[in-house]
Amino acid sequence: MLSKKTKYGLKALAFLASQKDKQPVQIAEISRQENISQKFLESILLSLRKTGFLGSKKGKGGGYYLIKDPKEVLMTDVMRVLEGPISMVPCVSLNFYEKCEDCPDEKVCSVNKLMLKVRDANLSVYRNNTLADLIN
Amino acid sequence: MLSKKTKYGLKALAFLASQKDKQPVQIAEISRQENISQKFLESILLSLRKTGFLGSKKGKGGGYYLIKDPKEVLMTDVMRVLEGPISMVPCVSLNFYEKCEDCPDEKVCSVNKLMLKVRDANLSVYRNNTLADLIN
DNA sequence: TATTATCCTATTGATTTTATAGAGTAAACA
DNA sequence: TGTTTACTCTATAAAATCAATAGGATAATA
């Protein structure tokens, strides 16, 4: 299941990407337009800022804005920040690899074998979609 | 993340599929061979029996065995039973469809749009793999 | 200096996951 | 018929994660 955090984060990014100008948009407005709890959204946008997707401006006329062109924002990067690893098990993860404790040998592990295919399928979707592809 | 339930369930199914004969295998043996908590495995195997993947036999010489030929067991069916919906959001689910409360219109929803592609990518993996493909 | 709006930490409540315990039931076998 | 074996079932509990809330701090603007 997609976490609400990711869902809200994607909606917020798409909302910002669909703005005509590059003017900052306030959390309150995104929260209102996208039906998202404002406080929860605050923490999500903060993490997107800290990871380089968003910029922010404080005070009157402030808010959040996209740093890059939506066409340059890969879904792989967004998903890894919001949802975490794209792989369903750490032993097939490119960016978050970890050995399974219970598994004596990955090379003959049935789960590893299947999840490798799943990872590749998901990666190819996320690599071939940018933020620009999420809006119309 | 893949749940332990699914991971253990897949390993148990693969273990049963790799048996030469069709003789029942005891929970205790699967648990030992695959490093799975026996009590937890019990409940997983029970659910696989109730959903038609496994048969069981009580008493001495009893245990669990595969009902169908591994080649006939699609991963879509296994995953839906063990892990639940293949879709990451209910609004793109084939078998567990549900409308999002917060979303006014799916047709213009950025999350829906992306998750539809993800669903199709995952489905194509699960539809093109059977239990037989998990073993060597 | 007053207002606006982001920044940050802490905490809480709900839900899900991952088991564990223990008694019950059915089959095999001597 | 009685004992052993091994699955069946329900209940419960510990742990982890998720989703949300509270409230004050900080910085920019006018």
Coordinates of C-alpha atoms (C1' of nucleotides) in Angstrom, one line a residue:
Chain A
M1 CA 0.0 0.0 0.0
L2 CA 1.1 3.5 -0.8
S3 CA 1.4 5.5 2.4
K4 CA -0.6 8.7 2.9
K5 CA 2.6 10.5 3.2
T6 CA 3.6 9.5 -0.4
K7 CA 0.1 10.1 -1.7
Y8 CA 0.0 13.6 -0.2
G9 CA 3.5 14.3 -1.3
L10 CA 2.9 13.4 -4.9
K11 CA -0.3 15.4 -5.0
A12 CA 1.5 18.4 -3.5
L13 CA 4.3 18.1 -6.0
A14 CA 1.9 17.8 -8.9
F15 CA -0.1 20.8 -7.6
L16 CA 3.1 22.9 -7.5
A17 CA 4.1 21.6 -11.0
S18 CA 0.8 22.7 -12.4
Q19 CA 1.2 26.3 -11.3
K20 CA 1.7 28.8 -14.1
D21 CA 4.3 31.0 -12.5
K22 CA 7.0 30.1 -10.1
Q23 CA 5.5 32.0 -7.2
P24 CA 5.5 30.3 -3.8
V25 CA 2.3 28.6 -2.8
Q26 CA 1.3 28.5 0.8
I27 CA 0.9 25.2 2.7
A28 CA -2.6 26.3 3.6
E29 CA -3.6 26.6 0.0
I30 CA -2.2 23.2 -1.1
S31 CA -3.8 21.7 2.0
R32 CA -7.2 23.2 1.0
Q33 CA -7.1 22.4 -2.7
E34 CA -5.9 18.8 -2.2
N35 CA -7.8 17.9 1.0
I36 CA -4.8 17.2 3.1
S37 CA -4.3 17.8 6.8
Q38 CA -2.3 21.0 7.0
K39 CA 0.0 19.9 9.8
F40 CA 0.7 16.6 8.2
L41 CA 1.4 18.3 4.9
E42 CA 3.8 20.7 6.7
S43 CA 6.1 17.8 7.6
I44 CA 6.0 16.3 4.2
L45 CA 6.8 19.5 2.4
L46 CA 9.6 20.1 4.8
S47 CA 11.2 16.7 4.0
L48 CA 10.8 17.5 0.3
R49 CA 12.6 20.7 0.8
K50 CA 15.4 19.1 2.7
T51 CA 15.9 16.6 0.0
G52 CA 16.2 19.3 -2.7
F53 CA 12.9 19.0 -4.5
L54 CA 11.3 22.2 -3.1
G55 CA 12.4 25.6 -2.1
S56 CA 10.6 27.7 0.5
K57 CA 10.2 31.3 1.4
K58 CA 9.1 32.5 4.8
G59 CA 6.8 35.5 5.7
K60 CA 4.2 37.2 3.8
G61 CA 4.0 36.1 0.2
G62 CA 6.0 33.0 1.2
G63 CA 5.4 29.3 0.6
Y64 CA 6.8 26.4 -1.3
Y65 CA 7.9 26.2 -4.9
L66 CA 9.5 23.7 -7.2
I67 CA 13.3 23.9 -7.6
K68 CA 13.6 22.1 -10.9
D69 CA 11.7 21.8 -14.1
P70 CA 9.0 19.1 -13.6
K71 CA 10.5 17.3 -16.7
E72 CA 13.7 16.9 -14.7
V73 CA 12.2 15.4 -11.6
L74 CA 12.4 11.6 -11.9
M75 CA 9.8 9.5 -10.1
T76 CA 12.6 7.2 -8.8
D77 CA 14.0 10.0 -6.8
V78 CA 10.6 11.2 -5.5
M79 CA 9.5 7.7 -4.5
R80 CA 12.7 6.9 -2.7
V81 CA 12.3 10.0 -0.6
L82 CA 8.6 9.7 0.1
E83 CA 8.0 6.0 0.2
G84 CA 11.5 4.6 0.8
P85 CA 13.1 1.8 -1.1
I86 CA 11.5 0.8 -4.4
S87 CA 12.4 -2.8 -3.8
M88 CA 10.0 -4.9 -1.7
V89 CA 12.9 -6.7 0.0
P90 CA 16.3 -5.2 1.0
C91 CA 18.2 -8.0 -0.6
V92 CA 17.3 -6.8 -4.1
S93 CA 17.6 -3.1 -3.4
L94 CA 20.0 -1.0 -5.4
N95 CA 20.1 1.9 -3.0
F96 CA 19.2 0.3 0.3
Y97 CA 20.8 -3.2 0.0
E98 CA 20.8 -5.4 3.1
K99 CA 21.3 -9.1 3.5
C100 CA 18.4 -11.2 4.8
E101 CA 19.2 -12.8 8.1
D102 CA 17.2 -15.8 7.6
C103 CA 18.3 -16.5 4.0
P104 CA 21.5 -18.7 3.6
D105 CA 22.0 -17.9 0.0
E106 CA 20.3 -15.2 -2.1
K107 CA 21.3 -16.8 -5.4
V108 CA 19.0 -19.7 -4.8
C109 CA 16.3 -17.9 -2.9
S110 CA 12.8 -18.0 -4.5
V111 CA 11.7 -14.7 -2.9
N112 CA 14.9 -13.0 -4.1
K113 CA 14.3 -14.3 -7.6
L114 CA 10.7 -13.0 -7.9
M115 CA 11.3 -9.7 -6.2
L116 CA 14.2 -8.9 -8.5
K117 CA 11.8 -9.1 -11.4
V118 CA 9.3 -6.9 -9.5
R119 CA 11.9 -4.4 -8.7
D120 CA 13.0 -4.1 -12.3
A121 CA 9.4 -3.7 -13.5
N122 CA 8.8 -0.9 -11.0
L123 CA 12.1 0.8 -11.7
S124 CA 11.3 1.0 -15.3
V125 CA 8.0 2.8 -14.6
Y126 CA 9.6 5.2 -12.2
R127 CA 12.6 5.9 -14.4
N128 CA 10.4 6.6 -17.4
N129 CA 8.1 9.0 -15.6
T130 CA 8.8 12.5 -14.4
L131 CA 6.7 14.9 -12.4
A132 CA 5.7 16.5 -15.7
D133 CA 4.0 13.2 -16.7
L134 CA 1.8 13.4 -13.6
I135 CA 0.0 16.5 -14.8
N136 CA -2.0 16.9 -17.9
Chain B
M1 CA 7.9 -3.7 1.9
L2 CA 7.0 -7.3 1.5
S3 CA 5.5 -8.6 4.8
K4 CA 7.1 -11.5 6.6
K5 CA 3.9 -13.4 6.1
T6 CA 4.2 -13.2 2.3
K7 CA 7.9 -13.9 2.4
Y8 CA 7.4 -17.0 4.5
G9 CA 4.4 -18.1 2.5
L10 CA 6.4 -17.9 -0.7
K11 CA 9.3 -19.8 0.7
A12 CA 7.0 -22.5 2.0
L13 CA 5.2 -22.8 -1.3
A14 CA 8.6 -23.0 -3.1
F15 CA 9.8 -25.6 -0.7
L16 CA 6.8 -27.8 -1.2
A17 CA 7.0 -27.3 -5.0
S18 CA 10.6 -28.5 -4.9
Q19 CA 9.7 -31.8 -3.3
K20 CA 10.2 -34.8 -5.5
D21 CA 7.2 -36.8 -4.5
K22 CA 3.8 -35.5 -3.5
Q23 CA 4.1 -36.7 0.1
P24 CA 2.9 -34.3 2.8
V25 CA 5.6 -32.3 4.5
Q26 CA 5.3 -31.4 8.2
I27 CA 5.1 -27.8 9.3
A28 CA 8.0 -28.5 11.6
E29 CA 10.2 -29.5 8.8
I30 CA 9.4 -26.5 6.6
S31 CA 9.9 -24.3 9.6
R32 CA 13.3 -25.8 10.3
Q33 CA 14.5 -25.8 6.7
E34 CA 13.4 -22.3 6.0
N35 CA 14.1 -20.6 9.3
I36 CA 10.6 -19.7 10.0
S37 CA 8.8 -19.5 13.4
Q38 CA 6.7 -22.6 13.5
K39 CA 3.7 -21.1 15.1
F40 CA 3.6 -18.2 12.6
L41 CA 4.1 -20.6 9.7
E42 CA 1.1 -22.7 11.0
S43 CA -1.3 -19.8 10.4
I44 CA 0.2 -19.0 7.0
L45 CA -0.1 -22.5 5.8
L46 CA -3.6 -22.7 7.2
S47 CA -4.6 -19.7 5.1
L48 CA -3.0 -21.2 2.0
R49 CA -5.0 -24.3 2.6
K50 CA -8.3 -22.4 3.0
T51 CA -7.7 -20.6 -0.2
G52 CA -7.1 -23.7 -2.2
F53 CA -3.3 -23.8 -2.7
L54 CA -2.5 -26.5 -0.2
G55 CA -4.0 -29.7 1.1
S56 CA -3.3 -31.2 4.5
K57 CA -3.3 -34.4 6.2
K58 CA -3.5 -34.9 10.0
G59 CA -1.8 -37.4 12.2
K60 CA 1.3 -39.5 11.7
G61 CA 2.8 -39.1 8.3
G62 CA 0.6 -36.0 7.8
G63 CA 1.6 -32.5 6.7
Y64 CA 0.9 -30.1 3.9
Y65 CA 1.2 -30.6 0.2
L66 CA 0.6 -28.7 -3.0
I67 CA -2.8 -29.2 -4.6
K68 CA -1.9 -28.1 -8.1
D69 CA 1.1 -28.5 -10.4
P70 CA 3.5 -25.6 -9.7
K71 CA 3.3 -24.5 -13.3
E72 CA -0.4 -23.9 -12.8
V73 CA 0.0 -21.6 -9.8
L74 CA 0.0 -18.0 -10.9
M75 CA 1.9 -15.5 -8.8
T76 CA -1.0 -13.1 -9.1
D77 CA -3.2 -15.4 -7.1
V78 CA -0.5 -16.2 -4.5
M79 CA 0.3 -12.6 -4.0
R80 CA -3.3 -11.5 -3.6
V81 CA -3.9 -14.1 -0.9
L82 CA -0.6 -13.5 1.0
E83 CA 0.0 -9.8 0.5
G84 CA -3.4 -8.5 -0.5
P85 CA -4.1 -6.2 -3.4
I86 CA -1.4 -5.9 -6.0
S87 CA -2.3 -2.2 -6.6
M88 CA -0.7 0.4 -4.3
V89 CA -4.0 2.4 -4.1
P90 CA -7.5 1.0 -4.1
C91 CA -8.6 3.3 -6.8
V92 CA -6.6 1.4 -9.4
S93 CA -7.3 -2.0 -8.1
L94 CA -8.9 -4.7 -10.3
N95 CA -10.0 -7.0 -7.5
F96 CA -10.3 -4.6 -4.6
Y97 CA -11.5 -1.4 -6.1
E98 CA -12.5 1.5 -3.8
K99 CA -12.9 5.2 -4.5
C100 CA -10.6 7.5 -2.7
E101 CA -12.5 9.8 -0.3
D102 CA -10.2 12.7 -0.7
C103 CA -10.1 12.6 -4.4
P104 CA -12.8 14.5 -6.4
D105 CA -12.0 13.0 -9.8
E106 CA -9.8 10.0 -10.5
K107 CA -9.5 10.8 -14.1
V108 CA -7.4 13.8 -13.4
C109 CA -5.6 12.5 -10.3
S110 CA -1.8 12.4 -10.6
V111 CA -1.5 9.6 -8.1
N112 CA -4.1 7.5 -9.9
K113 CA -2.3 8.1 -13.2
L114 CA 1.1 6.9 -11.9
M115 CA -0.2 4.1 -9.8
L116 CA -2.1 2.7 -12.8
K117 CA 1.3 2.3 -14.6
V118 CA 2.8 0.7 -11.5
R119 CA -0.1 -1.7 -11.2
D120 CA 0.3 -2.8 -14.8
A121 CA 4.0 -3.3 -14.5
N122 CA 3.5 -5.5 -11.4
L123 CA 0.6 -7.4 -12.9
S124 CA 2.7 -8.3 -15.9
V125 CA 5.4 -9.8 -13.7
Y126 CA 3.0 -11.7 -11.5
R127 CA 0.9 -13.0 -14.5
N128 CA 4.0 -14.2 -16.2
N129 CA 5.4 -16.1 -13.3
T130 CA 4.2 -19.3 -11.7
L131 CA 5.4 -21.2 -8.6
A132 CA 7.5 -23.3 -11.0
D133 CA 9.5 -20.3 -11.9
L134 CA 10.5 -19.7 -8.3
I135 CA 12.5 -22.9 -8.1
N136 CA 15.5 -23.9 -10.1
Chain C
dT1 C1' 7.2 46.0 15.7
dA2 C1' 3.2 43.4 14.0
dT3 C1' 2.0 40.0 10.9
dT4 C1' 2.7 36.1 8.1
dA5 C1' 4.2 31.7 7.1
dT6 C1' 7.7 28.2 7.4
dC7 C1' 10.6 25.4 10.8
dC8 C1' 11.2 21.9 14.2
dT9 C1' 10.6 18.7 18.1
dA10 C1' 7.8 16.0 20.7
dT11 C1' 4.0 13.2 21.5
dT12 C1' -0.1 10.7 20.9
dG13 C1' -3.6 7.5 19.0
dA14 C1' -4.7 4.1 15.8
dT15 C1' -3.6 0.3 13.0
dT16 C1' -1.0 -3.4 11.4
dT17 C1' 2.4 -6.8 11.8
dT18 C1' 4.5 -10.5 14.0
dA19 C1' 4.3 -13.5 16.6
dT20 C1' 3.0 -16.8 21.1
dA21 C1' -0.1 -19.7 24.0
dG22 C1' -2.9 -23.3 24.6
dA23 C1' -6.7 -26.2 24.0
dG24 C1' -9.2 -28.9 20.3
dT25 C1' -9.6 -32.3 16.5
dA26 C1' -8.6 -35.9 13.4
dA27 C1' -5.7 -39.6 11.6
dA28 C1' -2.5 -43.5 12.1
dC29 C1' -0.8 -47.3 14.4
dA30 C1' 0.1 -50.7 17.8
Chain D
dT1 C1' -9.1 -49.0 22.2
dG2 C1' -5.6 -46.0 23.5
dT3 C1' -1.5 -43.4 22.5
dT4 C1' 1.0 -40.6 19.6
dT5 C1' 1.3 -37.5 16.0
dA6 C1' 0.3 -33.3 13.7
dC7 C1' -2.9 -30.1 11.9
dT8 C1' -6.9 -26.6 13.6
dC9 C1' -8.6 -22.7 15.8
dT10 C1' -9.2 -18.8 18.9
dA11 C1' -7.4 -15.5 21.7
dT12 C1' -4.1 -12.4 23.0
dA13 C1' 0.1 -9.7 23.3
dA14 C1' 4.3 -7.3 22.0
dA15 C1' 6.4 -4.5 18.7
dA16 C1' 6.6 -1.5 14.9
dT17 C1' 4.7 1.7 11.8
dC18 C1' 1.6 5.2 10.3
dA19 C1' -1.1 9.3 10.6
dA20 C1' -1.9 13.1 12.8
dT21 C1' -1.7 16.9 16.3
dA22 C1' 0.3 20.5 19.5
dG23 C1' 2.9 24.3 20.3
dG24 C1' 6.5 27.2 20.2
dA25 C1' 10.8 28.9 17.4
dT26 C1' 12.5 31.3 13.5
dA27 C1' 12.8 34.3 9.6
dA28 C1' 10.9 37.5 6.1
dT29 C1' 8.0 41.3 4.9
dA30 C1' 5.8 45.7 5.4

